[in-house]
PDB file of C-alpha atoms in Angstrom:
ATOM      1  CA  PRO A   1     123.899  -4.729 110.896  1.00 52.00           C
ATOM      2  CA  LYS A   2     125.541  -1.539 112.133  1.00 66.00           C
ATOM      3  CA  ILE A   3     123.678   1.618 111.138  1.00 73.00           C
ATOM      4  CA  MET A   4     125.810   4.133 109.277  1.00 79.00           C
ATOM      5  CA  LEU A   5     125.446   7.770 110.292  1.00 86.00           C
ATOM      6  CA  PRO A   6     124.351  10.362 107.695  1.00 90.00           C
ATOM      7  CA  SER A   7     127.159  11.897 105.638  1.00 90.00           C
ATOM      8  CA  GLU A   8     128.340  15.491 106.010  1.00 93.00           C
ATOM      9  CA  SER A   9     126.512  16.494 102.824  1.00 94.00           C
ATOM     10  CA  ALA A  10     123.313  14.848 104.079  1.00 95.00           C
ATOM     11  CA  LEU A  11     123.650  16.727 107.386  1.00 96.00           C
ATOM     12  CA  GLN A  12     123.925  20.002 105.440  1.00 97.00           C
ATOM     13  CA  THR A  13     120.711  19.167 103.569  1.00 97.00           C
ATOM     14  CA  ILE A  14     118.951  18.211 106.820  1.00 97.00           C
ATOM     15  CA  SER A  15     120.174  21.431 108.474  1.00 97.00           C
ATOM     16  CA  HIS A  16     118.824  23.413 105.491  1.00 97.00           C
ATOM     17  CA  TYR A  17     115.364  21.842 105.906  1.00 98.00           C
ATOM     18  CA  LEU A  18     115.370  22.482 109.666  1.00 97.00           C
ATOM     19  CA  THR A  19     116.347  26.125 109.080  1.00 97.00           C
ATOM     20  CA  ARG A  20     113.483  26.468 106.585  1.00 97.00           C
ATOM     21  CA  LEU A  21     111.194  24.825 109.155  1.00 97.00           C
ATOM     22  CA  GLN A  22     112.039  27.516 111.719  1.00 96.00           C
ATOM     23  CA  ALA A  23     111.553  30.316 109.171  1.00 96.00           C
ATOM     24  CA  ALA A  24     108.131  29.080 108.012  1.00 96.00           C
ATOM     25  CA  ASP A  25     104.976  30.571 109.543  1.00 95.00           C
ATOM     26  CA  SER A  26     102.510  27.882 108.485  1.00 95.00           C
ATOM     27  CA  PRO A  27     102.418  24.770 110.743  1.00 96.00           C
ATOM     28  CA  LEU A  28     101.741  22.683 107.621  1.00 96.00           C
ATOM     29  CA  GLU A  29     104.884  24.035 105.951  1.00 97.00           C
ATOM     30  CA  LYS A  30     106.840  23.313 109.109  1.00 97.00           C
ATOM     31  CA  LEU A  31     105.592  19.710 109.068  1.00 97.00           C
ATOM     32  CA  GLU A  32     106.543  19.343 105.392  1.00 97.00           C
ATOM     33  CA  TYR A  33     110.108  20.511 106.139  1.00 97.00           C
ATOM     34  CA  LEU A  34     110.296  18.115 109.095  1.00 98.00           C
ATOM     35  CA  LEU A  35     109.239  15.210 106.859  1.00 97.00           C
ATOM     36  CA  ALA A  36     111.756  16.315 104.201  1.00 97.00           C
ATOM     37  CA  ALA A  37     114.545  16.306 106.823  1.00 97.00           C
ATOM     38  CA  ILE A  38     113.518  12.847 108.042  1.00 95.00           C
ATOM     39  CA  ALA A  39     113.340  11.512 104.471  1.00 94.00           C
ATOM     40  CA  THR A  40     116.906  12.789 103.959  1.00 95.00           C
ATOM     41  CA  ILE A  41     118.042  10.901 107.067  1.00 93.00           C
ATOM     42  CA  PHE A  42     116.450   7.675 105.848  1.00 90.00           C
ATOM     43  CA  ASN A  43     117.867   8.049 102.318  1.00 89.00           C
ATOM     44  CA  SER A  44     121.346   8.827 103.630  1.00 88.00           C
ATOM     45  CA  VAL A  45     121.368   5.886 106.050  1.00 84.00           C
ATOM     46  CA  LYS A  46     119.955   3.543 103.411  1.00 69.00           C
ATOM     47  CA  THR A  47     122.622   4.526 100.899  1.00 59.00           C
ATOM     48  CA  SER A  48     125.450   4.155 103.418  1.00 60.00           C
ATOM     49  CA  GLN A  49     124.165   0.884 104.858  1.00 59.00           C
ATOM     50  CA  LEU A  50     123.343  -0.940 101.655  1.00 56.00           C
ATOM     51  CA  SER A  51     126.106   0.381  99.377  1.00 54.00           C
ATOM     52  CA  GLY A  52     123.943   0.685  96.292  1.00 49.00           C
ATOM     53  CA  SER A  53     121.791  -2.362  96.987  1.00 50.00           C
ATOM     54  CA  SER A  54     118.106  -1.968  96.118  1.00 44.00           C
ATOM     55  CA  ARG A  55     116.976  -3.591  99.381  1.00 50.00           C
ATOM     56  CA  SER A  56     115.118  -1.231 101.698  1.00 51.00           C
ATOM     57  CA  LEU A  57     116.248  -0.548 105.244  1.00 57.00           C
ATOM     58  CA  THR A  58     113.706  -0.773 108.043  1.00 65.00           C
ATOM     59  CA  LEU A  59     114.413   1.286 111.139  1.00 75.00           C
ATOM     60  CA  GLY A  60     112.210   0.838 114.198  1.00 77.00           C
ATOM     61  CA  ALA A  61     111.725   3.686 116.645  1.00 80.00           C
ATOM     62  CA  ASP A  62     114.387   2.240 118.973  1.00 80.00           C
ATOM     63  CA  ASP A  63     116.933   2.453 116.114  1.00 84.00           C
ATOM     64  CA  PHE A  64     115.746   5.681 114.480  1.00 89.00           C
ATOM     65  CA  LEU A  65     115.258   7.710 117.665  1.00 90.00           C
ATOM     66  CA  PRO A  66     118.927   7.720 118.816  1.00 90.00           C
ATOM     67  CA  LEU A  67     119.934   8.471 115.222  1.00 92.00           C
ATOM     68  CA  PHE A  68     117.490  11.397 115.109  1.00 94.00           C
ATOM     69  CA  VAL A  69     118.746  12.689 118.483  1.00 92.00           C
ATOM     70  CA  TRP A  70     122.305  12.583 117.095  1.00 93.00           C
ATOM     71  CA  VAL A  71     121.180  14.541 114.002  1.00 95.00           C
ATOM     72  CA  LEU A  72     119.450  17.215 116.137  1.00 94.00           C
ATOM     73  CA  VAL A  73     122.648  17.645 118.164  1.00 92.00           C
ATOM     74  CA  LYS A  74     124.898  17.771 115.072  1.00 94.00           C
ATOM     75  CA  THR A  75     122.645  20.309 113.310  1.00 94.00           C
ATOM     76  CA  ASN A  76     122.269  22.380 116.503  1.00 93.00           C
ATOM     77  CA  PHE A  77     118.481  22.423 116.190  1.00 93.00           C
ATOM     78  CA  VAL A  78     117.948  24.191 119.518  1.00 91.00           C
ATOM     79  CA  ALA A  79     114.368  25.268 118.693  1.00 93.00           C
ATOM     80  CA  ALA A  80     113.137  21.658 118.407  1.00 95.00           C
ATOM     81  CA  GLU A  81     110.871  21.775 121.483  1.00 93.00           C
ATOM     82  CA  ILE A  82     109.265  25.114 120.586  1.00 95.00           C
ATOM     83  CA  GLU A  83     108.691  24.048 116.982  1.00 96.00           C
ATOM     84  CA  ALA A  84     107.213  20.697 118.015  1.00 95.00           C
ATOM     85  CA  GLU A  85     104.766  22.331 120.428  1.00 95.00           C
ATOM     86  CA  TYR A  86     103.823  24.928 117.785  1.00 95.00           C
ATOM     87  CA  MET A  87     102.926  22.162 115.323  1.00 96.00           C
ATOM     88  CA  TRP A  88     101.060  20.093 117.936  1.00 95.00           C
ATOM     89  CA  GLY A  89      99.004  23.132 118.854  1.00 94.00           C
ATOM     90  CA  LEU A  90      98.105  24.387 115.377  1.00 94.00           C
ATOM     91  CA  LEU A  91      98.018  21.417 112.991  1.00 93.00           C
ATOM     92  CA  HIS A  92      94.587  20.026 112.122  1.00 91.00           C
ATOM     93  CA  PRO A  93      93.975  16.705 113.954  1.00 88.00           C
ATOM     94  CA  SER A  94      93.427  14.925 110.625  1.00 86.00           C
ATOM     95  CA  LEU A  95      97.105  15.565 109.785  1.00 87.00           C
ATOM     96  CA  LEU A  96      98.248  13.850 112.980  1.00 86.00           C
ATOM     97  CA  SER A  97      96.800  10.411 112.215  1.00 82.00           C
ATOM     98  CA  GLY A  98      99.352   9.248 109.640  1.00 86.00           C
ATOM     99  CA  GLU A  99     102.988   9.849 108.804  1.00 91.00           C
ATOM    100  CA  GLY A 100     102.873  13.460 110.035  1.00 93.00           C
ATOM    101  CA  GLY A 101     101.735  12.481 113.519  1.00 93.00           C
ATOM    102  CA  TYR A 102     104.205   9.596 113.689  1.00 93.00           C
ATOM    103  CA  TYR A 103     107.254  11.733 112.918  1.00 95.00           C
ATOM    104  CA  LEU A 104     106.058  14.733 114.924  1.00 95.00           C
ATOM    105  CA  THR A 105     105.823  12.323 117.871  1.00 94.00           C
ATOM    106  CA  THR A 106     109.376  11.208 117.040  1.00 94.00           C
ATOM    107  CA  LEU A 107     110.524  14.845 117.212  1.00 95.00           C
ATOM    108  CA  SER A 108     108.856  15.308 120.615  1.00 94.00           C
ATOM    109  CA  SER A 109     110.363  12.019 121.793  1.00 92.00           C
ATOM    110  CA  ALA A 110     113.840  13.173 120.710  1.00 92.00           C
ATOM    111  CA  VAL A 111     113.338  16.480 122.556  1.00 91.00           C
ATOM    112  CA  HIS A 112     112.428  14.476 125.667  1.00 89.00           C
ATOM    113  CA  VAL A 113     115.628  12.437 125.353  1.00 88.00           C
ATOM    114  CA  LEU A 114     117.766  15.561 124.911  1.00 87.00           C
ATOM    115  CA  LYS A 115     116.234  17.244 127.956  1.00 82.00           C
ATOM    116  CA  ASN A 116     117.248  14.210 130.017  1.00 77.00           C
ATOM    117  CA  PHE A 117     120.674  13.891 128.473  1.00 70.00           C
ATOM    118  CA  LYS A 118     123.654  13.822 130.822  1.00 48.00           C
ATOM    119  CA  ASP A 119     126.525  13.939 128.313  1.00 47.00           C
ATOM    120  CA  SER A 120     125.278  14.929 124.871  1.00 45.00           C
ATOM    121  CA  ASN A 121     128.841  14.842 123.532  1.00 48.00           C
ATOM    122  CA  GLU A 122     128.995  11.067 123.953  1.00 51.00           C
ATOM    123  CA  GLU A 123     127.360  10.403 120.600  1.00 49.00           C
ATOM    124  CA  ASN A 124     128.083   6.679 120.611  1.00 49.00           C
ATOM    125  CA  ASN A 125     126.161   6.239 123.854  1.00 51.00           C
ATOM    126  CA  THR A 126     122.999   7.933 122.646  1.00 50.00           C
ATOM    127  CA  LYS A 127     121.044   4.692 122.645  1.00 50.00           C
ATOM    128  CA  SER A 128     122.004   3.903 126.238  1.00 49.00           C
ATOM    129  CA  HIS A 129     120.588   7.274 127.321  1.00 48.00           C
ATOM    130  CA  LEU A 130     117.119   6.609 125.939  1.00 55.00           C
ATOM    131  CA  LYS A 131     114.603   6.749 128.744  1.00 53.00           C
ATOM    132  CA  ALA A 132     112.034   3.991 128.939  1.00 55.00           C
ATOM    133  CA  ASP A 133     109.244   6.470 128.248  1.00 62.00           C
ATOM    134  CA  SER A 134     110.857   7.728 125.021  1.00 79.00           C
ATOM    135  CA  VAL A 135     109.639   4.636 123.190  1.00 84.00           C
ATOM    136  CA  LEU A 136     106.754   2.222 123.672  1.00 88.00           C
ATOM    137  CA  LYS A 137     106.746  -1.452 122.740  1.00 88.00           C
ATOM    138  CA  VAL A 138     103.317  -2.730 121.698  1.00 92.00           C
ATOM    139  CA  VAL A 139     102.463  -6.320 120.749  1.00 91.00           C
ATOM    140  CA  VAL A 140     100.140  -6.711 117.774  1.00 92.00           C
ATOM    141  CA  PRO A 141      98.556 -10.072 116.853  1.00 90.00           C
ATOM    142  CA  ASP A 142      98.998 -11.101 113.212  1.00 87.00           C
ATOM    143  CA  GLU A 143      95.728 -13.005 112.896  1.00 83.00           C
ATOM    144  CA  LEU A 144      96.478 -14.065 109.322  1.00 82.00           C
ATOM    145  CA  HIS A 145      99.665 -15.912 110.270  1.00 81.00           C
ATOM    146  CA  GLY A 146      98.784 -16.743 113.878  1.00 80.00           C
ATOM    147  CA  SER A 147     101.784 -14.887 115.299  1.00 85.00           C
ATOM    148  CA  ILE A 148     102.436 -11.948 117.611  1.00 87.00           C
ATOM    149  CA  LEU A 149     104.514  -9.019 116.359  1.00 87.00           C
ATOM    150  CA  THR A 150     106.216  -6.367 118.488  1.00 88.00           C
ATOM    151  CA  LYS A 151     106.096  -2.778 117.261  1.00 87.00           C
ATOM    152  CA  THR A 152     108.338  -0.100 118.752  1.00 87.00           C
ATOM    153  CA  LEU A 153     106.857   3.400 118.666  1.00 89.00           C
ATOM    154  CA  PRO A 154     108.151   6.875 119.459  1.00 89.00           C
ATOM    155  CA  ALA A 155     106.475   8.329 122.524  1.00 89.00           C
ATOM    156  CA  ARG A 156     106.069  11.842 123.862  1.00 88.00           C
ATOM    157  CA  PRO A 157     105.536  12.401 127.600  1.00 84.00           C
ATOM    158  CA  HIS A 158     102.003  11.761 128.886  1.00 87.00           C
ATOM    159  CA  MET A 159     100.663  10.358 125.607  1.00 91.00           C
ATOM    160  CA  THR A 160      97.072   9.183 125.874  1.00 94.00           C
ATOM    161  CA  THR A 161      95.706   5.841 124.706  1.00 95.00           C
ATOM    162  CA  LYS A 162      93.942   7.634 121.848  1.00 94.00           C
ATOM    163  CA  GLU A 163      97.229   9.161 120.635  1.00 92.00           C
ATOM    164  CA  VAL A 164      99.083   5.850 120.908  1.00 93.00           C
ATOM    165  CA  CYS A 165      96.336   4.109 118.904  1.00 94.00           C
ATOM    166  CA  LYS A 166      96.730   6.645 116.079  1.00 92.00           C
ATOM    167  CA  ILE A 167     100.471   6.014 115.934  1.00 91.00           C
ATOM    168  CA  ILE A 168     100.229   2.205 116.030  1.00 91.00           C
ATOM    169  CA  ALA A 169      97.438   2.147 113.432  1.00 91.00           C
ATOM    170  CA  HIS A 170      99.737   4.048 111.064  1.00 88.00           C
ATOM    171  CA  LYS A 171     102.760   1.883 111.874  1.00 84.00           C
ATOM    172  CA  ALA A 172     100.828  -1.401 111.486  1.00 85.00           C
ATOM    173  CA  ARG A 173      98.920  -0.142 108.410  1.00 86.00           C
ATOM    174  CA  ILE A 174      95.521  -0.763 110.007  1.00 89.00           C
ATOM    175  CA  THR A 175      92.745   0.390 107.660  1.00 89.00           C
ATOM    176  CA  ASN A 176      89.862   0.010 110.156  1.00 93.00           C
ATOM    177  CA  PRO A 177      91.270   1.484 113.399  1.00 93.00           C
ATOM    178  CA  GLN A 178      87.766   2.008 114.803  1.00 94.00           C
ATOM    179  CA  ASP A 179      87.604  -1.784 115.319  1.00 96.00           C
ATOM    180  CA  TYR A 180      90.821  -1.861 117.391  1.00 96.00           C
ATOM    181  CA  ALA A 181      91.755  -0.896 120.949  1.00 97.00           C
ATOM    182  CA  LEU A 182      94.810  -0.750 123.197  1.00 97.00           C
ATOM    183  CA  TYR A 183      95.008  -3.229 126.078  1.00 95.00           C
ATOM    184  CA  ARG A 184      97.158  -3.707 129.150  1.00 93.00           C
ATOM    185  CA  LEU A 185      98.464  -7.271 129.456  1.00 91.00           C
ATOM    186  CA  VAL A 186      99.433  -8.707 132.836  1.00 87.00           C
ATOM    187  CA  ASP A 187     100.204 -12.428 132.952  1.00 83.00           C
ATOM    188  CA  GLY A 188      98.014 -13.140 129.934  1.00 82.00           C
ATOM    189  CA  GLU A 189      95.037 -11.140 131.245  1.00 88.00           C
ATOM    190  CA  GLU A 190      93.953  -8.164 129.111  1.00 91.00           C
ATOM    191  CA  THR A 191      92.298  -4.910 130.207  1.00 93.00           C
ATOM    192  CA  MET A 192      91.081  -2.381 127.631  1.00 96.00           C
ATOM    193  CA  LEU A 193      92.471   1.115 128.208  1.00 96.00           C
ATOM    194  CA  ALA A 194      90.243   4.184 128.064  1.00 96.00           C
ATOM    195  CA  ASP A 195      91.040   6.903 125.512  1.00 95.00           C
ATOM    196  CA  ASN A 196      92.277   9.373 128.123  1.00 95.00           C
ATOM    197  CA  GLU A 197      94.501   6.963 130.104  1.00 94.00           C
ATOM    198  CA  CYS A 198      98.296   7.245 129.905  1.00 93.00           C
ATOM    199  CA  PRO A 199      99.880   3.882 128.957  1.00 90.00           C
ATOM    200  CA  GLN A 200     103.333   5.032 130.078  1.00 86.00           C
ATOM    201  CA  ASP A 201     102.045   5.160 133.661  1.00 84.00           C
ATOM    202  CA  PHE A 202     101.475   1.397 133.621  1.00 79.00           C
ATOM    203  CA  MET A 203     104.853   0.720 132.030  1.00 76.00           C
ATOM    204  CA  ASN A 204     106.590   2.600 134.851  1.00 70.00           C
ATOM    205  CA  GLU A 205     104.875   0.669 137.638  1.00 68.00           C
ATOM    206  CA  GLY A 206     107.651  -1.910 137.737  1.00 61.00           C
ATOM    207  CA  LYS A 207     105.304  -4.844 137.158  1.00 67.00           C
ATOM    208  CA  HIS A 208     105.567  -7.190 134.190  1.00 79.00           C
ATOM    209  CA  VAL A 209     103.176  -5.244 131.971  1.00 85.00           C
ATOM    210  CA  MET A 210     102.860  -5.269 128.174  1.00 88.00           C
ATOM    211  CA  LEU A 211     100.721  -3.189 125.842  1.00 92.00           C
ATOM    212  CA  ALA A 212      98.718  -4.928 123.121  1.00 94.00           C
ATOM    213  CA  TYR A 213      96.834  -3.464 120.171  1.00 96.00           C
ATOM    214  CA  LYS A 214      94.208  -5.785 118.708  1.00 95.00           C
ATOM    215  CA  ARG A 215      90.757  -6.048 117.218  1.00 94.00           C
ATOM    216  CA  ILE A 216      88.176  -5.565 119.946  1.00 95.00           C
ATOM    217  CA  ASP A 217      86.338  -8.741 118.841  1.00 93.00           C
ATOM    218  CA  ALA A 218      89.487 -10.871 118.529  1.00 90.00           C
ATOM    219  CA  LYS A 219      90.030 -13.617 121.116  1.00 90.00           C
ATOM    220  CA  ILE A 220      93.762 -14.025 121.596  1.00 88.00           C
ATOM    221  CA  ALA A 221      95.376 -16.731 123.732  1.00 84.00           C
ATOM    222  CA  TRP A 222      98.149 -14.588 125.165  1.00 83.00           C
ATOM    223  CA  PRO A 223     101.233 -16.313 126.586  1.00 76.00           C
ATOM    224  CA  LYS A 224     101.232 -16.198 130.386  1.00 70.00           C
ATOM    225  CA  GLN A 225     104.545 -14.325 130.405  1.00 57.00           C
ATOM    226  CA  GLN A 226     105.215 -11.843 127.589  1.00 47.00           C
ATOM    227  CA  GLN A 227     108.845 -11.246 126.745  1.00 47.00           C
ATOM    228  CA  SER A 228     109.797  -7.601 127.172  1.00 45.00           C
ATOM    229  CA  ASN A 229     112.674  -7.550 124.686  1.00 42.00           C
TER     230      ASN A 229
END
């Protein structure tokens, strides 16, 4: 279904939160205003899309990111990069493992898209301007149902394996992330990535590479050719 853009009143509320974010001194306060702005986006889109229905709307990073980029342009949030770096530098690492880290990564990812934008006025083409390294697709085995799920994550430039694992653990609701690791998949063969490696480097090599996040002890019979869509 087509995603409806936030209303004018929702944009005013989002702009208010982003203004408060810039005025705040505490990185924790800034993060709270960022999350409030993002919650407003989700609530506005959900209301528009479902017309009063109680069903929830799920937006993956590949759907939410272009929407968020559009919002940043419409609200003229020119300090996005500075604010994101300020929060990354000063927030306690424990706050970057869950929702806070996920949406702060989304902000950095949106900044990356905007910096590589050719025609920011072409709002309808936002999605076509997303660079491959603005999002990461990671396959996650569902051992309970014997299936393989694909999760799409926001990505900031030069993210390490350790940072990606934090994001995917939050997205996949993994309660024992210490038992999981990120792997590179090439033609069904898996290689565990070290904490300080940059997964985006492998994705840009031009080979048929996939990323997989699984239990270290799990033996998965990967298909010989993973689909990249």
